PDB file of C-alpha atoms in Angstrom:
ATOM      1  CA  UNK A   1       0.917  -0.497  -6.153  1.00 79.00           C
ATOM      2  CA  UNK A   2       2.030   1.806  -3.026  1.00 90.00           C
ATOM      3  CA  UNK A   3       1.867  -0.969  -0.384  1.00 94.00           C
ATOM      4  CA  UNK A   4       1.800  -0.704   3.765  1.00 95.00           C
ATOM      5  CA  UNK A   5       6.408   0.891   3.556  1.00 94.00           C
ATOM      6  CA  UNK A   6       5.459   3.120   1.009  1.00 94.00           C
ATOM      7  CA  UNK A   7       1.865   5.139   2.108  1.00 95.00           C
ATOM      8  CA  UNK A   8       3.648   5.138   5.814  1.00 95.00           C
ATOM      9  CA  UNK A   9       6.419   7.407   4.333  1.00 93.00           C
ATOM     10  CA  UNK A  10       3.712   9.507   2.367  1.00 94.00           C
ATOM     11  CA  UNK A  11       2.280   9.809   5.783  1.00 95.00           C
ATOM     12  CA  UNK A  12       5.707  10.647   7.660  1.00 94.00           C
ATOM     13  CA  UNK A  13       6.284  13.255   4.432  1.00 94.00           C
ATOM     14  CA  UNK A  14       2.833  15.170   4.060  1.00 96.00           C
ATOM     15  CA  UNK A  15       2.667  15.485   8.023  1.00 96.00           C
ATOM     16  CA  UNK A  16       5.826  17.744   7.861  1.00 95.00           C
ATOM     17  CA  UNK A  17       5.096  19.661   5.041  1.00 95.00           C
ATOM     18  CA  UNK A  18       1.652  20.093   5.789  1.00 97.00           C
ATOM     19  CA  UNK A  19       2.092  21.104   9.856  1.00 95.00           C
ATOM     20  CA  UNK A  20       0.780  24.434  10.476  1.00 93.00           C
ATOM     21  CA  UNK A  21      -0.481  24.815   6.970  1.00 97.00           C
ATOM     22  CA  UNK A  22      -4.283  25.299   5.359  1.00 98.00           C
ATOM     23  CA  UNK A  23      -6.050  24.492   2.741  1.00 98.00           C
ATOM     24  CA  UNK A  24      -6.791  27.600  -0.089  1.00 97.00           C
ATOM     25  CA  UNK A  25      -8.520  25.488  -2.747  1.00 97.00           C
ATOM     26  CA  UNK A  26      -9.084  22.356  -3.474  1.00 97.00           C
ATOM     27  CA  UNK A  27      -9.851  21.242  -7.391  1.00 96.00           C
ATOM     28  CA  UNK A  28     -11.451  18.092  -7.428  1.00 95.00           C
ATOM     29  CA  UNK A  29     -10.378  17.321 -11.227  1.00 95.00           C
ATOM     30  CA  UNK A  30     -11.296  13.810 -12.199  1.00 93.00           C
ATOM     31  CA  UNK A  31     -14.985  13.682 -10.639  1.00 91.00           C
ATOM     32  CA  UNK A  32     -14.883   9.080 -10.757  1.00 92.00           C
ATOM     33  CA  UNK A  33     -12.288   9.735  -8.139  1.00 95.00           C
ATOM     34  CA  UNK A  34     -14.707  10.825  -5.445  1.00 96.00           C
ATOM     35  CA  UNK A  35     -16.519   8.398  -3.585  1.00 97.00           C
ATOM     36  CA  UNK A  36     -18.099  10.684  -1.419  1.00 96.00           C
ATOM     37  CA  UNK A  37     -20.454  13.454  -1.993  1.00 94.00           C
ATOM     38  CA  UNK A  38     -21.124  15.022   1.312  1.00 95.00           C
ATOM     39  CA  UNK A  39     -19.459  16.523   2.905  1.00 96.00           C
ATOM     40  CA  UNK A  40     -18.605  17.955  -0.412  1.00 96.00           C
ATOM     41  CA  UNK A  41     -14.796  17.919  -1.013  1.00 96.00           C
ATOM     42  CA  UNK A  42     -14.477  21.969  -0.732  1.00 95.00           C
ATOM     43  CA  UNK A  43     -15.741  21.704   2.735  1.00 97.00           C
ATOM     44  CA  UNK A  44     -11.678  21.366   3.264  1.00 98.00           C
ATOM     45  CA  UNK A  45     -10.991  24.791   2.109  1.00 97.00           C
ATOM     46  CA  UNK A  46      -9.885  27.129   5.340  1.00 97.00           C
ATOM     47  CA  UNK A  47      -9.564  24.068   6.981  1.00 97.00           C
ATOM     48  CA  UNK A  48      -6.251  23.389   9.294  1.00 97.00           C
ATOM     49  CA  UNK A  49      -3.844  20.087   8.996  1.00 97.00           C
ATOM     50  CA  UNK A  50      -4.228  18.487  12.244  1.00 97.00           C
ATOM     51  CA  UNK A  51      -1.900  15.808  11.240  1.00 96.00           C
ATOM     52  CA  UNK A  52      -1.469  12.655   8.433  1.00 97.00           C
ATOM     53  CA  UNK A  53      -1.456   9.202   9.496  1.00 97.00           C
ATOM     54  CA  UNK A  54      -2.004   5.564   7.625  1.00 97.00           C
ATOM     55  CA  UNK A  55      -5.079   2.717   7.868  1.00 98.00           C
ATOM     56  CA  UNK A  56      -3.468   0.257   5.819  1.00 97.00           C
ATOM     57  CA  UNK A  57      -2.840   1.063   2.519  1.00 97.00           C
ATOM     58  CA  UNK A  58      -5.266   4.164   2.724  1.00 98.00           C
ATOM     59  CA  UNK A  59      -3.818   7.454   3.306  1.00 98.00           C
ATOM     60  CA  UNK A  60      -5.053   9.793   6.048  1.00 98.00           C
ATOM     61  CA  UNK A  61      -5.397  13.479   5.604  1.00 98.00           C
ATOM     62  CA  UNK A  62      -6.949  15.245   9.186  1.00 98.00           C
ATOM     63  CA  UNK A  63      -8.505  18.760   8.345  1.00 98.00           C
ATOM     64  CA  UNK A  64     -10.305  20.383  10.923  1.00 96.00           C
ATOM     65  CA  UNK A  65     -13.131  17.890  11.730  1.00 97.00           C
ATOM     66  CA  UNK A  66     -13.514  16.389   8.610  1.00 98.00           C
ATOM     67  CA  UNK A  67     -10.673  13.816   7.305  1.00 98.00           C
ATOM     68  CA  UNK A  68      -9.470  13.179   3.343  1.00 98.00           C
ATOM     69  CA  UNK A  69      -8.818  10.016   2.393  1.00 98.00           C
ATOM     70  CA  UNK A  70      -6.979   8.590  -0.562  1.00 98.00           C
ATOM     71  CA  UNK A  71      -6.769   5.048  -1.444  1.00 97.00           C
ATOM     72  CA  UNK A  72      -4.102   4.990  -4.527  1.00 96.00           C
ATOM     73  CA  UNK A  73      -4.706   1.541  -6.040  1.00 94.00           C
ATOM     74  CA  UNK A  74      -2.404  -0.189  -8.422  1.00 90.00           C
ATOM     75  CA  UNK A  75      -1.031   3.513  -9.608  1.00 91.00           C
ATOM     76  CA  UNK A  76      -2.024   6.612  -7.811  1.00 94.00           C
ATOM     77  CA  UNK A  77       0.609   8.504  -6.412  1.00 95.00           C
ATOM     78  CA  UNK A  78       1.115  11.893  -4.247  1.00 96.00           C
ATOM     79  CA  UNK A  79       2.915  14.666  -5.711  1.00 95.00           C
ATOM     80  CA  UNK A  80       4.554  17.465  -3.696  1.00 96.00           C
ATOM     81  CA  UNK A  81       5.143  20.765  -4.742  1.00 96.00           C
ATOM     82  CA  UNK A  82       6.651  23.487  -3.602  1.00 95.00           C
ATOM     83  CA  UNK A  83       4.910  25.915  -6.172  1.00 96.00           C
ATOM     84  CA  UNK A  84       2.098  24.943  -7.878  1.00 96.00           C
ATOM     85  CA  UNK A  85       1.075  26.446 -11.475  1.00 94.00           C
ATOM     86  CA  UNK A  86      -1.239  29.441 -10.831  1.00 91.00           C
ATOM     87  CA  UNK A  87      -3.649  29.083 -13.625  1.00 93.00           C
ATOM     88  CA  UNK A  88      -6.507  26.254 -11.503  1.00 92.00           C
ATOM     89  CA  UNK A  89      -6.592  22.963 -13.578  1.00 93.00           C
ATOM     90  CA  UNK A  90      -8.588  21.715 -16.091  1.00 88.00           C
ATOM     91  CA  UNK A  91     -10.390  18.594 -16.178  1.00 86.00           C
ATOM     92  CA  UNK A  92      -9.087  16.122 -18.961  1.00 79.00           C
ATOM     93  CA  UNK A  93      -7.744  12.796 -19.879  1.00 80.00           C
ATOM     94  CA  UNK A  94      -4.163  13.608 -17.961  1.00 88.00           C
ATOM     95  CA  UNK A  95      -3.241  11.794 -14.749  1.00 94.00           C
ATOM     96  CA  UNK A  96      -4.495  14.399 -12.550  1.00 96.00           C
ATOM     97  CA  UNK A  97      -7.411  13.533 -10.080  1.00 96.00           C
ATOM     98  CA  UNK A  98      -7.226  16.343  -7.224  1.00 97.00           C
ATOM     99  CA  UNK A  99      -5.226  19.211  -6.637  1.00 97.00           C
ATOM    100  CA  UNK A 100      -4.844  20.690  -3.401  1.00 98.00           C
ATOM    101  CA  UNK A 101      -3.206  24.511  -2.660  1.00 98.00           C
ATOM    102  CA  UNK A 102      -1.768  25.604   0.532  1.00 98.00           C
ATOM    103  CA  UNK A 103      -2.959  28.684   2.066  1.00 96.00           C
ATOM    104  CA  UNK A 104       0.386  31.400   2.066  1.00 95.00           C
ATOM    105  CA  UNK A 105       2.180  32.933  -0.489  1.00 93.00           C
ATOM    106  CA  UNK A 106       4.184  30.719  -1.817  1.00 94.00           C
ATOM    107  CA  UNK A 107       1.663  28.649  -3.843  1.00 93.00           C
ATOM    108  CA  UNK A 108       2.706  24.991  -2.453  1.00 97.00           C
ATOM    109  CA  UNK A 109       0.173  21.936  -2.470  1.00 97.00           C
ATOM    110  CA  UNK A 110       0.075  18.488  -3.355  1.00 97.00           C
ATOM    111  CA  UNK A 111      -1.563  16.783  -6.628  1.00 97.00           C
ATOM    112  CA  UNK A 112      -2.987  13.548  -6.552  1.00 97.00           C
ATOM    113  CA  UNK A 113      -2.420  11.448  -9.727  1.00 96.00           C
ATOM    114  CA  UNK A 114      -3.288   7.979 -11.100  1.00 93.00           C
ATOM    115  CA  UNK A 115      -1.210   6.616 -14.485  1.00 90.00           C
ATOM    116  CA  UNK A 116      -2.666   4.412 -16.551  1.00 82.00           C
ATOM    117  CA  UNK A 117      -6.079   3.918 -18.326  1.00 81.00           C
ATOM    118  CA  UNK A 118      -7.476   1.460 -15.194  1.00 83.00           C
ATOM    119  CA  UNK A 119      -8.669   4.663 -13.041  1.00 87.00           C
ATOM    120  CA  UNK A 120      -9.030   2.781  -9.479  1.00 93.00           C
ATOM    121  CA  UNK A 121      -7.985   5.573  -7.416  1.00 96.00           C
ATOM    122  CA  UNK A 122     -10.450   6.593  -4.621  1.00 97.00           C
ATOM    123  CA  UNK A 123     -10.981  10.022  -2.631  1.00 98.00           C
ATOM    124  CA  UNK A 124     -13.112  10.261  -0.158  1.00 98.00           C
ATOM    125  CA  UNK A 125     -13.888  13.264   2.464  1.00 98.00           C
ATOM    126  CA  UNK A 126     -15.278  11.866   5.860  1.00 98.00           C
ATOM    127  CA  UNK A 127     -16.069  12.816   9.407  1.00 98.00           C
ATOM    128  CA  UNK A 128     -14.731   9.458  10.236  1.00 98.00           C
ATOM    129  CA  UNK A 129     -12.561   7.579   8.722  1.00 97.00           C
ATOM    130  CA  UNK A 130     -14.547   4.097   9.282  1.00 97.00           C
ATOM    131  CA  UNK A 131     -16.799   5.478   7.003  1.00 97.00           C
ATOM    132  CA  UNK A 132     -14.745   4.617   4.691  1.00 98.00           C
ATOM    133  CA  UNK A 133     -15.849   1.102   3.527  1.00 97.00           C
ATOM    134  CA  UNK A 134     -12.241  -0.286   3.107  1.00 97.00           C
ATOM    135  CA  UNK A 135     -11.015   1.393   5.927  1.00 98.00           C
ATOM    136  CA  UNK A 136     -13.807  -0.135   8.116  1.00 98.00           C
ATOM    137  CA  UNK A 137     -13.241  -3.806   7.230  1.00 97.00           C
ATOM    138  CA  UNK A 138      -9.277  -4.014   7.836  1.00 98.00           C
ATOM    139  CA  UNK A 139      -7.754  -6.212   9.720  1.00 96.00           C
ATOM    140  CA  UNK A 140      -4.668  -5.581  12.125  1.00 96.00           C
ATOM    141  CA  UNK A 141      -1.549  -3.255  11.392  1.00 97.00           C
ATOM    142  CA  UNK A 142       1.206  -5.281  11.380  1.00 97.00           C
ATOM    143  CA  UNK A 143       3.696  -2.541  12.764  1.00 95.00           C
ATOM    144  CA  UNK A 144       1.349  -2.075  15.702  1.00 95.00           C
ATOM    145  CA  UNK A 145       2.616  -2.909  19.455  1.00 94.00           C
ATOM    146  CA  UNK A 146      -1.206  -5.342  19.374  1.00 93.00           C
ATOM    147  CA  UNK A 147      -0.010  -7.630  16.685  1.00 96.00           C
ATOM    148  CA  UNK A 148       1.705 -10.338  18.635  1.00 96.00           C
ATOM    149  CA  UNK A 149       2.791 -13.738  17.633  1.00 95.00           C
ATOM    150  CA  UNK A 150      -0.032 -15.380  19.370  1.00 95.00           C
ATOM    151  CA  UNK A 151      -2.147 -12.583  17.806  1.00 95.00           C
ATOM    152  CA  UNK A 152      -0.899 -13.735  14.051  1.00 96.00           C
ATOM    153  CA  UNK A 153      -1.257 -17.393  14.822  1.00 94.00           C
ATOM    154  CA  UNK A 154      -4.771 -17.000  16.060  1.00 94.00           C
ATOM    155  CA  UNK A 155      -5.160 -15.305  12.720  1.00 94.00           C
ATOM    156  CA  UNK A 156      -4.342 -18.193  10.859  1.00 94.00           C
ATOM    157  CA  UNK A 157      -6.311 -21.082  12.710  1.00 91.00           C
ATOM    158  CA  UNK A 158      -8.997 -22.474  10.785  1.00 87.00           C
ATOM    159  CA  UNK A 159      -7.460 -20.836   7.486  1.00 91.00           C
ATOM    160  CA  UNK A 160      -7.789 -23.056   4.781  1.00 92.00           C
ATOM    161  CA  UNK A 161      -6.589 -20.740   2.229  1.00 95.00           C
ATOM    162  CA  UNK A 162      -2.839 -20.199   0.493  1.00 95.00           C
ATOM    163  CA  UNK A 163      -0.390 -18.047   2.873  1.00 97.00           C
ATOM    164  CA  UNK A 164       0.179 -15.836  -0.062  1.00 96.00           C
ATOM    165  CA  UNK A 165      -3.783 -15.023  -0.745  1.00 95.00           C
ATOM    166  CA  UNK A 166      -3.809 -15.088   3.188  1.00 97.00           C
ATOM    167  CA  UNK A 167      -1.061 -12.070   3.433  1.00 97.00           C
ATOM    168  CA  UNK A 168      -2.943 -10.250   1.109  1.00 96.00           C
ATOM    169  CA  UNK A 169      -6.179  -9.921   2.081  1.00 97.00           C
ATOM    170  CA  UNK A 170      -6.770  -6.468   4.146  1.00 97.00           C
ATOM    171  CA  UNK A 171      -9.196  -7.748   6.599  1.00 96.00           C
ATOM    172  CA  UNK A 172      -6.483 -10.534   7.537  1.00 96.00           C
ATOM    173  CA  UNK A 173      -3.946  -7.538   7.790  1.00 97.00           C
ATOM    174  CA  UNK A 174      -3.890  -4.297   6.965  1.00 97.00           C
ATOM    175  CA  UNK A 175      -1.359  -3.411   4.141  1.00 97.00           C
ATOM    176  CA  UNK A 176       0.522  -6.003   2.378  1.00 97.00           C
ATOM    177  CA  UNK A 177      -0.244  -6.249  -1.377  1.00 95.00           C
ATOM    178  CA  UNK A 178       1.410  -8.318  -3.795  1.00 95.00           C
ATOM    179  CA  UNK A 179       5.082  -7.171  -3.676  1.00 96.00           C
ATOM    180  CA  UNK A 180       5.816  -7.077   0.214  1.00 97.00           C
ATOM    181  CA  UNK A 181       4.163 -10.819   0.682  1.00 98.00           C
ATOM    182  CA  UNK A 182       6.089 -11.766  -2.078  1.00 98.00           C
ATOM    183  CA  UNK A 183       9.150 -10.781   0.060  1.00 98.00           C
ATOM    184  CA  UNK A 184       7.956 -11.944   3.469  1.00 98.00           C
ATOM    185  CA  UNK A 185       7.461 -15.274   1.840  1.00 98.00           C
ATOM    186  CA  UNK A 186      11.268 -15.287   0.658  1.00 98.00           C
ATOM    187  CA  UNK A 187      12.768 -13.730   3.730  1.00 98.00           C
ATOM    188  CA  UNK A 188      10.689 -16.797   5.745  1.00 98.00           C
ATOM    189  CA  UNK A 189      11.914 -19.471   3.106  1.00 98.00           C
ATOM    190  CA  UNK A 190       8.522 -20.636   2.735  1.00 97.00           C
ATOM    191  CA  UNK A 191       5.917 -21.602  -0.450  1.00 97.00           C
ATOM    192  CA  UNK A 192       3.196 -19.327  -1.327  1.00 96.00           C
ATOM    193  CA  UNK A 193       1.304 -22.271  -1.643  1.00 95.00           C
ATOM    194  CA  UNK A 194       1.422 -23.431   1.998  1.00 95.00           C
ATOM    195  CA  UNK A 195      -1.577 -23.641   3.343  1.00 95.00           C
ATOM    196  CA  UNK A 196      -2.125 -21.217   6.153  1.00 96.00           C
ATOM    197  CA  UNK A 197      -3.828 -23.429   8.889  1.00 92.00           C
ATOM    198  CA  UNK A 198      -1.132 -26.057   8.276  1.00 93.00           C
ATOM    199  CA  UNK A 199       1.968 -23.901   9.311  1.00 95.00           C
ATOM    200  CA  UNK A 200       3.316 -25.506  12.732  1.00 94.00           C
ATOM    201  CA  UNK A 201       3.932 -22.820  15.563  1.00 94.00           C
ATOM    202  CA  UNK A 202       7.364 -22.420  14.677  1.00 96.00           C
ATOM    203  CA  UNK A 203       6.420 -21.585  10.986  1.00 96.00           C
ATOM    204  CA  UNK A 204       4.282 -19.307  12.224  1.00 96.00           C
ATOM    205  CA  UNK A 205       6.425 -17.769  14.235  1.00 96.00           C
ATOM    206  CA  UNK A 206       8.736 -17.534  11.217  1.00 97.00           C
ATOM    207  CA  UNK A 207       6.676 -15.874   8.869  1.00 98.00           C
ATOM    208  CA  UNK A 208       5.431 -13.260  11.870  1.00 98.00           C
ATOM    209  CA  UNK A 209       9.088 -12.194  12.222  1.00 97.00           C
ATOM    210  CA  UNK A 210       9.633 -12.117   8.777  1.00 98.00           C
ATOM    211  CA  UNK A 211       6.312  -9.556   8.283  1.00 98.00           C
ATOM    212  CA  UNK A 212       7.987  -7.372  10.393  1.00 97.00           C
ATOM    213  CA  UNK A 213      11.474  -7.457   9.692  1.00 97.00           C
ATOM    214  CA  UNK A 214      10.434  -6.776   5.851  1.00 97.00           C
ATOM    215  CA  UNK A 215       7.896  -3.823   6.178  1.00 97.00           C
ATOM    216  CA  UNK A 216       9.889  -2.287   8.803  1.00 95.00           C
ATOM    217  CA  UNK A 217      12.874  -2.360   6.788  1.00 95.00           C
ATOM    218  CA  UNK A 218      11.252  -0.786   3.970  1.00 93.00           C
ATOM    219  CA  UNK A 219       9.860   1.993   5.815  1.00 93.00           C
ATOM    220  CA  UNK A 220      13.397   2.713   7.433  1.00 92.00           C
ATOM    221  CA  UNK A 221      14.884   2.506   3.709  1.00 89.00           C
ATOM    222  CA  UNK A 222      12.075   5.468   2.768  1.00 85.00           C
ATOM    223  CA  UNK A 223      12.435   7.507   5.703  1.00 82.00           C
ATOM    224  CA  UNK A 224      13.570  10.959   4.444  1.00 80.00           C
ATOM    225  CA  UNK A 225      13.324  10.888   0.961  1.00 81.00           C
ATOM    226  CA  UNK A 226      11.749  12.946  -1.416  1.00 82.00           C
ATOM    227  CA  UNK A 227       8.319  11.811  -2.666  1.00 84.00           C
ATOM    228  CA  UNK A 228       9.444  11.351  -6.196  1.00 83.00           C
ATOM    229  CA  UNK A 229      11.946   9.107  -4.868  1.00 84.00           C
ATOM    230  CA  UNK A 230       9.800   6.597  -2.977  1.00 85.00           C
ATOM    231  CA  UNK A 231       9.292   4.206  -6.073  1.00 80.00           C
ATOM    232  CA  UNK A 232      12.582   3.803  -7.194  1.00 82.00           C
ATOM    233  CA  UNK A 233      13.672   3.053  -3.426  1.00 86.00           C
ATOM    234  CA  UNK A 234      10.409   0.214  -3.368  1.00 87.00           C
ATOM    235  CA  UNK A 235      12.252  -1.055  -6.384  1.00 86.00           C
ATOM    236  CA  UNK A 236      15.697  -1.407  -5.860  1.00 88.00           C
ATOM    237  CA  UNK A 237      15.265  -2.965  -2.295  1.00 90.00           C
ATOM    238  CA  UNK A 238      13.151  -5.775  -3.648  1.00 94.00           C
ATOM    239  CA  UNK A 239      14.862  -8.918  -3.625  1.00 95.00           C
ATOM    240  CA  UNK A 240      12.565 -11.253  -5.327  1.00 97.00           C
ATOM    241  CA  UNK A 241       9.482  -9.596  -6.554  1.00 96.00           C
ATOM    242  CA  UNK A 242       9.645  -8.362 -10.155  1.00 93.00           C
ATOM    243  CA  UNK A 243      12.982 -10.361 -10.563  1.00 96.00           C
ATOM    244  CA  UNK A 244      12.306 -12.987 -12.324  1.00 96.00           C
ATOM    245  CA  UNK A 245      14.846 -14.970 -13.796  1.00 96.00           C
ATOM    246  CA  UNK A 246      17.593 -12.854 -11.680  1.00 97.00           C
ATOM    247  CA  UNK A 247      20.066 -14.973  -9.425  1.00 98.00           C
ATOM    248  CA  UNK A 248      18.330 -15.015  -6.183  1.00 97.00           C
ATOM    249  CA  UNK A 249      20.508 -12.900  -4.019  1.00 96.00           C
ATOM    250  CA  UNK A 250      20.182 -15.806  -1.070  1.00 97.00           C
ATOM    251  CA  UNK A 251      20.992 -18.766  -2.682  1.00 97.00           C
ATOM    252  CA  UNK A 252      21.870 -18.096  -6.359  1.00 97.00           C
ATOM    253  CA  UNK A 253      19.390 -19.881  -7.681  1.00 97.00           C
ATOM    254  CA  UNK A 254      17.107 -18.644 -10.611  1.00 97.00           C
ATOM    255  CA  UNK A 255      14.061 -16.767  -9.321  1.00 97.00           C
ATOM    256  CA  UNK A 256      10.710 -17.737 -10.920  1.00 96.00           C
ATOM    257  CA  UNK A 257       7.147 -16.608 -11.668  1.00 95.00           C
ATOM    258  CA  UNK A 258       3.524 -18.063 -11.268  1.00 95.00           C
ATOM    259  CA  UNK A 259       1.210 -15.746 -13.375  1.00 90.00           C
ATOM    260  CA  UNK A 260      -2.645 -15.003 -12.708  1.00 79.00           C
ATOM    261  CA  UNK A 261      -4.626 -13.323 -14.653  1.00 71.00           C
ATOM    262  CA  UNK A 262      -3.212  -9.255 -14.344  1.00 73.00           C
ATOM    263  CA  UNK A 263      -0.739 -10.059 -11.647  1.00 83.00           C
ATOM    264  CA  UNK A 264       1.878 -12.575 -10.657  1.00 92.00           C
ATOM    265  CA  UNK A 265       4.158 -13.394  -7.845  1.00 96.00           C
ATOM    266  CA  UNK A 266       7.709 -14.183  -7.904  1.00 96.00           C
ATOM    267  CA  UNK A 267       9.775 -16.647  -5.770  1.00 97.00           C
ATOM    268  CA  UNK A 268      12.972 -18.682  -5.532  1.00 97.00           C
ATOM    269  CA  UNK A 269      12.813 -22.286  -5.696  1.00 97.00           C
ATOM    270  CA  UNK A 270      15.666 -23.213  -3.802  1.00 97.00           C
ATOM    271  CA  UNK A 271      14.874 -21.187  -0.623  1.00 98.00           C
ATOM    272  CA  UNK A 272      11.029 -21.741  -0.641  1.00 97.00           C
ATOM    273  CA  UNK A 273       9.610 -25.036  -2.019  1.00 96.00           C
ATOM    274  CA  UNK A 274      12.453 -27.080  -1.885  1.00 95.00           C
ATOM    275  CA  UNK A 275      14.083 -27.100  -5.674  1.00 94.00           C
ATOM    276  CA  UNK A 276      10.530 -27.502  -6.973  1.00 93.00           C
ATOM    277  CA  UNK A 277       9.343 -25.046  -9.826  1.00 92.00           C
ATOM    278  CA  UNK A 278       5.577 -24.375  -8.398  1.00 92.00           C
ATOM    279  CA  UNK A 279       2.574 -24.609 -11.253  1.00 84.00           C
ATOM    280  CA  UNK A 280       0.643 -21.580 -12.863  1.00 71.00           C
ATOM    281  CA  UNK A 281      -2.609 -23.474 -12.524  1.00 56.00           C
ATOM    282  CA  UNK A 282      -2.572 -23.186  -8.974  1.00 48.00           C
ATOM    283  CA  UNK A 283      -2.527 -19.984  -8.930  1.00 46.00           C
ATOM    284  CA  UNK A 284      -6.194 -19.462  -9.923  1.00 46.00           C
ATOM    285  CA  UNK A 285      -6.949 -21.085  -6.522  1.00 49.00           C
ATOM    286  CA  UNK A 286      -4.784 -18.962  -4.410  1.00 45.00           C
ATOM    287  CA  UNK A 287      -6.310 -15.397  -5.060  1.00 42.00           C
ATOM    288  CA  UNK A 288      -9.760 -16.071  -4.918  1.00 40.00           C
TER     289      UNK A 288
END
């Protein structure tokens, strides 16, 4: 799932290629995609990019007055190119949700795509972009000059859940999802399982540098590649998540996994819980 690194270089990327440029057509092809209705999503059409920037894990798109934004899930993607096939797509059971051609003559645009048969991706066209439901209810950015230690530990008083499930949730912070907290939790040598109002100030103060020492490194990792490029960079600089049973590249020691129903997280005994193998069971409790 893109996460907070990866939609901020998606951002960075589309607001270079896009400056100066407007929209031709747009081809709304998988119709679930769009959660809004009016404006309709050709309203864009002859619009102008006034620029691309990032809520969370949802991706901004300004056009004129009107903004498109694209919330990619678990595996929606953005793909850039610089000429895009001339006959107009087709609706069908292919990946494609929504194409969108650049005014000019050299046919660029962008497609939006989601793999997979779980079709969670979500497009919506807005005035605002608080309209937007998910947009609306996030909490902080963590890269943002307002988010402070004493901001993050007033965040966590009276928080009786998990630090993992805590990390995740979007109107605690906006963009961490199950990879990045899975780092931030190694990089802080601390237990998913902690319990977030029980973290002393100087844990606290631990995991807040951690958050953004981990995301920021990940978005300085991205910065200038190519947007087919993006995932395998997300992949190799992992150092924990999807690795288990790798050596941990800290310590050595074996990493491990706690599984939950369609996800999991990954973590190294040795560097976060003391030695102590943590139980699936738990699990069920943390993501609630």
């Amino acid at each position: 799932m893109p996460e907070l690194p990866e939609v901020e270089s998606l951002a960075r990327f589309l607001a270079d290629h896009l400056a100066g440029r407007t929209v031709d057509r747009v081809y709304p092809v998988a119709v679930h995609a769009l959660k809004t209705y009016d404006p309709p999503v050709t309203a864009l059409e002859r619009g102008a990019f006034e620029g691309v920037t990032r809520h969370g894990k949802f991706l901004d798109l300004r056009v004129g007055a009107l903004h498109l934004v694209l919330h990619l899930a678990r595996a929606g993607w953005v793909r850039w190119s610089d000429k895009l096939p001339a006959v107009p797509p087709r609706p069908g059971k292919g990946p494609l949700a929504l194409r969108v051609r650049l005014a000019g003559p050299d046919g660029a645009g962008f497609d939006v795509t989601e793999a997979g048969s779980q079709k969670h991706l979500a497009v919506y066209v807005v005035r605002d972009p608080r309209e937007v439901p998910g947009v609306a209810r996030l909490g902080p950015d963590p890269l943002s000059a307002d988010f402070t230690p004493a901001a993050f530990r007033a965040l966590l008083e009276g928080e009786r859940r998990q630090i993992k499930g805590v990390l995740r949730d979007q109107s605690v912070l906006a963009g961490i999802g199950n990879a990045y907290s899975d780092e931030i939790l190694h990089a802080a040598r601390m237990s998913p399982f902690k319990l977030a109002a029980k973290l002393s100030e100087e844990e606290a103060d631990r995991l807040y540098a951690a958050i953004g020492a981990t995301l920021q490194e990940a978005v300085e990792r991205s910065h200038g590649l190519a947007l087919k490029d993006l995932k395998a960079e997300k992949k190799s600089g992992l150092r924990v998540h999807g690795r288990k049973g790798e050596p941990c590249p800290v310590c050595g020691d074996t990493i491990r996994e706690v599984s939950f129903s369609d996800s999991a997280l990954q973590y190294c005994p040795t560097c976060q819980t003391g030695g102590k193998p943590l139980a699936d069971r738990r699990l069920s409790r943390l993501l609630k």
